[in-house]
């Protein structure tokens, strides 16, 4: 039995963290991939939306508590990321992908919104280029500065 436990532990540590520890390591916001993320290590609670607390997010399952669901990543073509043209291009890219993702889906929360991240001009832009990350969030209907915790995915994959 001890040998079996040792093999399981060795396998777990070689593969990665245990599910209960999945929120332990944060991901820099420009390195997010498609999937779900918690804004903090307490994904069951609402998270305050601000301009400063979004740069480290914690990957989690889309069927357990999370605050954000990344549904699109890509590259912007706009030269100046601090321009209105960059905001317009980012919004357009996310609009198109969000509509495609949500088309035909039912029971969507009335406060489901999306947002996007792209690099700050300077060091982030130099390292990450013009990468864009689009994500869904559910705003608290009483105060939209808070993002509610959700326990389901908004991307349903069907194989026909």
Short mmCIF file of C-alpha atoms in Angstrom, two decimals:
data_model
loop_
_atom_site.label_atom_id
_atom_site.label_comp_id
_atom_site.label_asym_id
_atom_site.label_seq_id
_atom_site.Cartn_x
_atom_site.Cartn_y
_atom_site.Cartn_z
CA UNK A 1 0.00 0.00 0.00
CA UNK A 2 2.83 2.43 0.84
CA UNK A 3 4.39 1.70 -2.54
CA UNK A 4 1.06 2.51 -4.25
CA UNK A 5 0.76 5.85 -2.39
CA UNK A 6 4.37 6.70 -3.26
CA UNK A 7 3.70 5.97 -6.94
CA UNK A 8 0.56 8.16 -6.90
CA UNK A 9 2.43 11.01 -5.20
CA UNK A 10 5.37 10.71 -7.60
CA UNK A 11 2.95 10.79 -10.55
CA UNK A 12 1.08 13.79 -9.14
CA UNK A 13 4.22 15.82 -8.61
CA UNK A 14 5.55 14.94 -12.05
CA UNK A 15 2.29 16.00 -13.72
CA UNK A 16 1.60 19.12 -11.69
CA UNK A 17 -0.34 20.28 -8.68
CA UNK A 18 -3.21 18.45 -7.04
CA UNK A 19 -6.66 19.88 -7.92
CA UNK A 20 -7.09 21.36 -4.44
CA UNK A 21 -3.85 23.25 -4.94
CA UNK A 22 -4.60 24.40 -8.48
CA UNK A 23 -5.03 28.03 -7.46
CA UNK A 24 -1.60 28.17 -5.83
CA UNK A 25 0.33 29.44 -8.84
CA UNK A 26 -0.78 32.59 -10.58
CA UNK A 27 -0.62 33.33 -14.29
CA UNK A 28 0.39 36.72 -15.69
CA UNK A 29 -2.59 38.18 -17.53
CA UNK A 30 -0.89 38.33 -20.93
CA UNK A 31 0.00 34.63 -20.70
CA UNK A 32 -3.60 33.46 -20.26
CA UNK A 33 -4.85 30.72 -22.53
CA UNK A 34 -8.42 29.68 -23.35
CA UNK A 35 -10.05 28.52 -20.13
CA UNK A 36 -11.23 29.75 -16.75
CA UNK A 37 -9.49 31.81 -14.09
CA UNK A 38 -10.09 33.05 -10.60
CA UNK A 39 -9.22 36.62 -9.70
CA UNK A 40 -7.93 35.50 -6.30
CA UNK A 41 -7.39 32.42 -4.20
CA UNK A 42 -11.01 32.62 -2.94
CA UNK A 43 -12.90 31.89 -6.17
CA UNK A 44 -16.21 31.37 -4.38
CA UNK A 45 -16.43 35.06 -3.43
CA UNK A 46 -17.14 38.01 -5.68
CA UNK A 47 -14.03 39.87 -6.80
CA UNK A 48 -13.75 43.65 -6.97
CA UNK A 49 -13.05 44.80 -10.52
CA UNK A 50 -10.33 47.43 -10.69
CA UNK A 51 -7.59 48.70 -12.95
CA UNK A 52 -4.88 47.25 -10.72
CA UNK A 53 -5.88 43.77 -9.55
CA UNK A 54 -6.04 41.89 -12.84
CA UNK A 55 -2.42 41.15 -13.68
CA UNK A 56 -2.23 37.83 -11.81
CA UNK A 57 -5.04 35.33 -12.28
CA UNK A 58 -5.36 31.72 -11.15
CA UNK A 59 -6.30 28.95 -13.58
CA UNK A 60 -9.17 26.74 -12.47
CA UNK A 61 -11.78 24.41 -13.91
CA UNK A 62 -14.64 25.96 -15.86
CA UNK A 63 -17.09 23.79 -13.91
CA UNK A 64 -15.91 25.04 -10.52
CA UNK A 65 -15.87 28.54 -9.06
CA UNK A 66 -14.15 31.14 -11.28
CA UNK A 67 -14.41 34.82 -12.20
CA UNK A 68 -13.18 34.97 -15.81
CA UNK A 69 -13.48 32.75 -18.86
CA UNK A 70 -11.00 33.44 -21.63
CA UNK A 71 -12.73 32.78 -24.95
CA UNK A 72 -10.33 34.32 -27.48
CA UNK A 73 -6.67 35.22 -27.84
CA UNK A 74 -5.04 36.82 -30.84
CA UNK A 75 -2.95 39.72 -32.09
CA UNK A 76 -3.90 43.32 -32.77
CA UNK A 77 -2.74 45.02 -35.98
CA UNK A 78 -2.95 48.58 -34.66
CA UNK A 79 0.49 50.18 -34.31
CA UNK A 80 -0.21 52.32 -31.23
CA UNK A 81 -1.70 50.32 -28.33
CA UNK A 82 -2.59 53.50 -26.45
CA UNK A 83 -4.77 54.75 -29.31
CA UNK A 84 -8.54 54.73 -29.75
CA UNK A 85 -7.95 52.58 -32.83
CA UNK A 86 -6.47 49.83 -30.61
CA UNK A 87 -9.53 49.92 -28.34
CA UNK A 88 -11.84 49.78 -31.35
CA UNK A 89 -9.94 46.86 -32.91
CA UNK A 90 -9.86 44.96 -29.60
CA UNK A 91 -13.60 45.53 -29.09
CA UNK A 92 -14.37 44.39 -32.61
CA UNK A 93 -12.27 41.20 -32.27
CA UNK A 94 -13.94 40.33 -28.96
CA UNK A 95 -17.42 41.17 -30.30
CA UNK A 96 -16.99 38.81 -33.23
CA UNK A 97 -15.63 35.98 -31.10
CA UNK A 98 -18.20 36.48 -28.30
CA UNK A 99 -21.10 36.35 -30.74
CA UNK A 100 -19.67 33.21 -32.32
CA UNK A 101 -19.11 31.61 -28.90
CA UNK A 102 -22.53 32.46 -27.47
CA UNK A 103 -24.66 31.93 -30.59
CA UNK A 104 -27.63 29.72 -29.75
CA UNK A 105 -26.78 29.36 -26.05
CA UNK A 106 -29.54 29.60 -23.48
CA UNK A 107 -29.77 30.62 -19.84
CA UNK A 108 -27.07 33.26 -20.01
CA UNK A 109 -26.81 35.56 -16.98
CA UNK A 110 -28.30 39.00 -17.71
CA UNK A 111 -25.12 40.68 -16.46
CA UNK A 112 -22.73 38.60 -18.60
CA UNK A 113 -20.23 40.96 -20.17
CA UNK A 114 -16.86 40.61 -21.78
CA UNK A 115 -13.64 42.50 -21.47
CA UNK A 116 -10.19 42.34 -22.97
CA UNK A 117 -6.58 42.73 -22.01
CA UNK A 118 -3.70 43.81 -24.16
CA UNK A 119 -0.19 44.93 -23.20
CA UNK A 120 0.62 48.28 -21.71
CA UNK A 121 2.88 50.25 -24.08
CA UNK A 122 6.55 49.83 -23.20
CA UNK A 123 8.02 46.73 -21.55
CA UNK A 124 4.84 44.62 -21.77
CA UNK A 125 4.36 45.43 -25.44
CA UNK A 126 8.02 44.66 -26.12
CA UNK A 127 7.72 41.24 -24.47
CA UNK A 128 4.17 40.22 -25.56
CA UNK A 129 3.76 42.12 -28.80
CA UNK A 130 0.20 43.11 -29.57
CA UNK A 131 -1.47 40.11 -27.92
CA UNK A 132 -5.13 40.42 -26.99
CA UNK A 133 -7.01 38.28 -24.46
CA UNK A 134 -10.85 38.40 -24.46
CA UNK A 135 -12.77 37.11 -21.45
CA UNK A 136 -16.30 36.78 -20.14
CA UNK A 137 -17.25 37.96 -16.67
CA UNK A 138 -20.54 38.21 -14.80
CA UNK A 139 -21.01 41.59 -13.17
CA UNK A 140 -22.83 41.83 -9.85
CA UNK A 141 -26.22 43.43 -10.68
CA UNK A 142 -26.04 45.47 -7.44
CA UNK A 143 -22.55 46.83 -8.17
CA UNK A 144 -20.87 46.23 -11.54
CA UNK A 145 -17.44 46.87 -10.00
CA UNK A 146 -17.69 43.32 -8.62
CA UNK A 147 -17.32 40.17 -10.71
CA UNK A 148 -19.45 37.30 -9.48
CA UNK A 149 -18.14 33.78 -9.08
CA UNK A 150 -19.63 31.35 -11.59
CA UNK A 151 -19.58 27.54 -11.77
CA UNK A 152 -20.20 26.82 -15.44
CA UNK A 153 -18.63 27.41 -18.81
CA UNK A 154 -20.04 29.75 -21.43
CA UNK A 155 -18.26 27.85 -24.20
CA UNK A 156 -20.13 24.68 -25.01
CA UNK A 157 -18.27 22.31 -27.27
CA UNK A 158 -20.31 19.91 -29.36
CA UNK A 159 -18.96 17.21 -31.64
CA UNK A 160 -21.27 16.38 -34.54
#
